[in-house]
CSV table of C-alpha atoms in Angstrom, one decimal:
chain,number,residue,atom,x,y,z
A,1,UNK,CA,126.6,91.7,105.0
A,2,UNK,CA,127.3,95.3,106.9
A,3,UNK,CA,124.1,96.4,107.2
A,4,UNK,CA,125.1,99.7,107.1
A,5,UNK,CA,126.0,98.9,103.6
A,6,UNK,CA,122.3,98.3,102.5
A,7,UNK,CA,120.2,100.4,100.4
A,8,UNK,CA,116.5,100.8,101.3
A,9,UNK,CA,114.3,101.7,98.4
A,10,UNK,CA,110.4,102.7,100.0
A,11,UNK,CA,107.4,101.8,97.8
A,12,UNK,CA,103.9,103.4,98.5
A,13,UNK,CA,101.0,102.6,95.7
A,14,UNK,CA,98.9,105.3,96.3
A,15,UNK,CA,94.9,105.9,94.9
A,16,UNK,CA,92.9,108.4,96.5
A,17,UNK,CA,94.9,108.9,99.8
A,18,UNK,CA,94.7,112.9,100.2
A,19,UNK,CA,93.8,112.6,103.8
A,20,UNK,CA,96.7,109.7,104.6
A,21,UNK,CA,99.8,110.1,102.5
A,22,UNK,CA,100.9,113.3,104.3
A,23,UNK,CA,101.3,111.6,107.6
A,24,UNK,CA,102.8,108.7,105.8
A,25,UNK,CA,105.5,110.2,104.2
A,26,UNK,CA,106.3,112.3,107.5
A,27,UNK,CA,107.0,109.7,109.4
A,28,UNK,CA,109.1,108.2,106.8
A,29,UNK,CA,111.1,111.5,106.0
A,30,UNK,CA,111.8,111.6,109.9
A,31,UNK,CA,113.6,108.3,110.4
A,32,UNK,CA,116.8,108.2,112.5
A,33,UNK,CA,118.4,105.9,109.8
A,34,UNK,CA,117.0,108.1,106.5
A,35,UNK,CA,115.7,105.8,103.5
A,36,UNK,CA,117.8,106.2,100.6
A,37,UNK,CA,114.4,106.2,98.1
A,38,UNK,CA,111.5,107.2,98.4
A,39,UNK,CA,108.8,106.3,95.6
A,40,UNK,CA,105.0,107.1,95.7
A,41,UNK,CA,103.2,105.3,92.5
A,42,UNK,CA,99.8,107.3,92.2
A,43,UNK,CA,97.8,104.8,90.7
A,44,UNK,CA,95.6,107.1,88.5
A,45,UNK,CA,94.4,109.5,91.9
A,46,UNK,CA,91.1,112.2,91.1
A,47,UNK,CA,91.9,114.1,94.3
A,48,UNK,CA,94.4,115.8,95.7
A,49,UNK,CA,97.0,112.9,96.1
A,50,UNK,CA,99.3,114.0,93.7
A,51,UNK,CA,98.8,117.8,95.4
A,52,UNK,CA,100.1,116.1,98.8
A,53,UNK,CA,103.0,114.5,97.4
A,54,UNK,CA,104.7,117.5,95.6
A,55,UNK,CA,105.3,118.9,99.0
A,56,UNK,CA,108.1,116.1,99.2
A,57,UNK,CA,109.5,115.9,96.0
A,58,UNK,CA,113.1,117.4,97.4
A,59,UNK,CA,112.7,114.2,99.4
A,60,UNK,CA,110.2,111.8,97.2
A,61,UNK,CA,109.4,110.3,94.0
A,62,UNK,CA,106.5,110.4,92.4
A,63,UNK,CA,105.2,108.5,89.1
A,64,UNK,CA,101.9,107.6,87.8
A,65,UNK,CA,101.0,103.9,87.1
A,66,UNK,CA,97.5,104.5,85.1
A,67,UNK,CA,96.5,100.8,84.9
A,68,UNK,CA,94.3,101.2,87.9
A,69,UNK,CA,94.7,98.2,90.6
A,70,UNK,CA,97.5,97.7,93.7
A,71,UNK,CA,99.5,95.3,92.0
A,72,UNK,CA,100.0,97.2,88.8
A,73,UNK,CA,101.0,100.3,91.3
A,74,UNK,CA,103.4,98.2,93.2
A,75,UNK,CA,104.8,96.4,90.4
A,76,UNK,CA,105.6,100.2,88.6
A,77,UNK,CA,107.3,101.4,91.8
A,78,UNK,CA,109.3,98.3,93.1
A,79,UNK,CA,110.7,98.1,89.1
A,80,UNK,CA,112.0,101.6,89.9
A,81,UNK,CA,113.6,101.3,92.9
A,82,UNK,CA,117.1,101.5,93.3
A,83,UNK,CA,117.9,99.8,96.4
A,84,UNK,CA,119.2,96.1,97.9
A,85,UNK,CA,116.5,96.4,99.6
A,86,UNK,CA,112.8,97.6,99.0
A,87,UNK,CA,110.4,98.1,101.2
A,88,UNK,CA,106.2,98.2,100.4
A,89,UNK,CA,103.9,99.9,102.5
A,90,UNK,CA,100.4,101.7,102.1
A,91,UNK,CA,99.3,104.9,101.6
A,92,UNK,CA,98.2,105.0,105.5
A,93,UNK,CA,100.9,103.4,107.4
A,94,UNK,CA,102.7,105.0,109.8
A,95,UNK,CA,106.2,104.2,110.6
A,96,UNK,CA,108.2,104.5,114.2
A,97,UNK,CA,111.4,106.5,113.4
A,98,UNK,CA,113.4,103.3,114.1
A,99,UNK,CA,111.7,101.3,111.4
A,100,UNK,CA,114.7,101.8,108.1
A,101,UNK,CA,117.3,101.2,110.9
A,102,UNK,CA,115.4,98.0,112.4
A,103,UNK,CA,115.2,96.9,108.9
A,104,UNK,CA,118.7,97.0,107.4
A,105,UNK,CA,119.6,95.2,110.7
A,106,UNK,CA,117.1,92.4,109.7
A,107,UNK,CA,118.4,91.9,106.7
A,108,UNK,CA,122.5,91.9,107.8
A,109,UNK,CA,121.4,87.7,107.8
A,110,UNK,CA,121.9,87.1,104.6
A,111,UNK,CA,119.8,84.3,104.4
A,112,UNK,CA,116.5,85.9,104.3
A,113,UNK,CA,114.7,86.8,101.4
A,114,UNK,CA,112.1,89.1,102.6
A,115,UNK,CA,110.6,90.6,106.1
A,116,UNK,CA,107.6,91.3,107.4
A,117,UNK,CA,106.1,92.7,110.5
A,118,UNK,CA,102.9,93.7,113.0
A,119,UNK,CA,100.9,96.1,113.0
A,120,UNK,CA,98.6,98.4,115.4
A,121,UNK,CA,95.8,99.8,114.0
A,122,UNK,CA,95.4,103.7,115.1
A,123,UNK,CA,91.9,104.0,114.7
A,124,UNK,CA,90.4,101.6,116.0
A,125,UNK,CA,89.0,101.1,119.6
A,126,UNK,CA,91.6,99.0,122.4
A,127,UNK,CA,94.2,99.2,119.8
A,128,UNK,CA,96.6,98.1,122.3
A,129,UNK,CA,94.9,94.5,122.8
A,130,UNK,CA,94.1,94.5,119.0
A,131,UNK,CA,98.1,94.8,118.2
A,132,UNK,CA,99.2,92.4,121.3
A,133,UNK,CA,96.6,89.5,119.6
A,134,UNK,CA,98.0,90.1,116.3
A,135,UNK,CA,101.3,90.2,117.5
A,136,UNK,CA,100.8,86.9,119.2
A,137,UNK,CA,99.1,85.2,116.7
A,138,UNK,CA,101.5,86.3,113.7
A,139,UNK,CA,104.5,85.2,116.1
A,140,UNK,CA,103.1,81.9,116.8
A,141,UNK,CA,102.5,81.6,113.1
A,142,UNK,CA,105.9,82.1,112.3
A,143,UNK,CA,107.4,79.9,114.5
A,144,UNK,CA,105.2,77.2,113.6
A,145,UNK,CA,106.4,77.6,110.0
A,146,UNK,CA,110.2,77.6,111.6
A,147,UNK,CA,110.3,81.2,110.4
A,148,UNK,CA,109.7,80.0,106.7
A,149,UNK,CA,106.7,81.8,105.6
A,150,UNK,CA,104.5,82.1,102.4
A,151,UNK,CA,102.8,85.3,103.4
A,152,UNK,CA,103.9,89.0,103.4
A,153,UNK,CA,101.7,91.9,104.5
A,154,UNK,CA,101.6,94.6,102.2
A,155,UNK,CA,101.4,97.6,105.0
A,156,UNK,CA,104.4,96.4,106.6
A,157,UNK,CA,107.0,94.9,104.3
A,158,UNK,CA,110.7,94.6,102.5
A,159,UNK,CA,112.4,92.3,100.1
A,160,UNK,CA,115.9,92.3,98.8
A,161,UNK,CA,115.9,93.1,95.5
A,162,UNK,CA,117.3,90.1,93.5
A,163,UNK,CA,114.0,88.1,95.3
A,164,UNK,CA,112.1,90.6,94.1
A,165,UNK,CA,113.9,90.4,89.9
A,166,UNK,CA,113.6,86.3,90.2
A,167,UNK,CA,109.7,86.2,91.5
A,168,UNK,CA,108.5,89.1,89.6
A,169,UNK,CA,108.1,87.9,86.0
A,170,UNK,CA,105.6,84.8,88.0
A,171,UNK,CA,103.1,87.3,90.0
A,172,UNK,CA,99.6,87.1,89.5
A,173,UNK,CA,98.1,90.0,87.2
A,174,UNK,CA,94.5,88.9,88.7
A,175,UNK,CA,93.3,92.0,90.7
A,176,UNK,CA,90.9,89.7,92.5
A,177,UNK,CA,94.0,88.1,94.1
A,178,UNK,CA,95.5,90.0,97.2
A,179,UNK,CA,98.8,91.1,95.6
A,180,UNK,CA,100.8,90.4,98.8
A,181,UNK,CA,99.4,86.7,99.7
A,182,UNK,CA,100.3,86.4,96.2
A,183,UNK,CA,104.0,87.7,96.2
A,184,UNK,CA,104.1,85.9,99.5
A,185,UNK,CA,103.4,82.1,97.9
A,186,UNK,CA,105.5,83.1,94.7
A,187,UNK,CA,108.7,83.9,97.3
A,188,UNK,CA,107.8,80.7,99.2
A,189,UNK,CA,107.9,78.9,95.9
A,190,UNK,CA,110.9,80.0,94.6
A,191,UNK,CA,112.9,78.9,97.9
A,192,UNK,CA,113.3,82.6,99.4
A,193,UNK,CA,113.6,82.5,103.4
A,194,UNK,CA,110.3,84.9,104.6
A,195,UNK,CA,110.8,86.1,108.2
A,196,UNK,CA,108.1,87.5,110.6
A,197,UNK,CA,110.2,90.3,112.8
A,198,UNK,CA,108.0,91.4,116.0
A,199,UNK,CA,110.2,94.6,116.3
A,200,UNK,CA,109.4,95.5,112.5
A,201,UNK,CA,105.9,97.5,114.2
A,202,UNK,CA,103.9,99.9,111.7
A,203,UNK,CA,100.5,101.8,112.7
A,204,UNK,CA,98.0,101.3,109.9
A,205,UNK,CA,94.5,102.1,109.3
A,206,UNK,CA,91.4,99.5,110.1
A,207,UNK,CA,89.7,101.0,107.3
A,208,UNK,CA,90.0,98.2,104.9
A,209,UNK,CA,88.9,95.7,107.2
């Protein structure tokens, strides 16, 4: 398919973020190849989230998922999107302005299902080496699974939007469960292609780890 012809949908579950969604949706609202949606699901925020976001709302919508936990907040906002295509990323990531370009080219194979890519965390120490032995070991990873893989990561991901209606009704509502490794194993499952692309690069925070 003409990749040019693809619709990308952006999903960003968002609690508590008043210090990270600004940058975040900066860098989205600055691509080269613009996003066709933009949807920020805040997930029942008690700071100024919701405050930060209203700044975009000639570019960005926002709705309120107030069953508190990721995967309700990602469900809500991937239900909404429009798009062939619908990308998930977090609250903190940071996207090069080549990302929604890099990513409809990705998905002109019509074989694949979903994509994800690396990351370099920004605030961290050596976040160069950090990225290059993540980048190694997710790429050997991948072509050890013959790019078939049963994982996604949630910073840095898209899925077309049919895989996304046939998995969704099977996802785990467990909120002990990682909703990505989840929606990773359930695409997997259903016979959806999962790539690993090593352009697909988005700056995320260590925080969580």
């Amino acid at each position: 398919m003409d990749s040019a012809k693809l619709s990308v949908s952006v999903v960003i579950p968002a609690y508590n973020e008043e210090d990270t969604i600004g940058s975040c949706l900066d860098s989205i609202v600055n691509q080269v190849v613009a996003a066709d949606e933009i949807i920020v699901v805040d997930n029942g925020s008690t700071d100024a989230t919701a405050d930060r976001v209203r700044v975009y709302l000639d570019r960005v919508i926002m709705l309120r998922e107030p069953r508190r936990g990721v995967h309700y907040a990602r469900s809500t906002g991937m239900d909404a999107a429009s798009g062939n295509l619908i990308a998930r990323i977090d609250a903190d990531t940071v996207l090069p302005r080549c990302w929604v370009g890099q990513l409809r080219d990705r998905f002109a194979d019509g074989t694949i299902g979903a994509v994800t890519g690396p990351v370099r965390y920004y605030d961290i120490r050596l976040p160069g080496l950090i990225a290059r032995l993540d980048l190694l070991l997710r790429t050997w990873w991948s072509w050890a699974c013959r790019q078939h893989l049963d994982w996604v990561f949630g910073s840095n991901m898209a899925i077309r939007a049919d895989a996304w209606q046939a998995v969704r009704g099977t996802l785990c509502q467990d909120r002990h469960v990682h909703e990505d490794v989840d929606l990773g194993i359930h695409l997997f499952d259903a016979g959806f292609r999962v790539i690993f692309a090593p352009e697909l690069v988005a700056g995320v925070s260590a925080r969580r780890i």
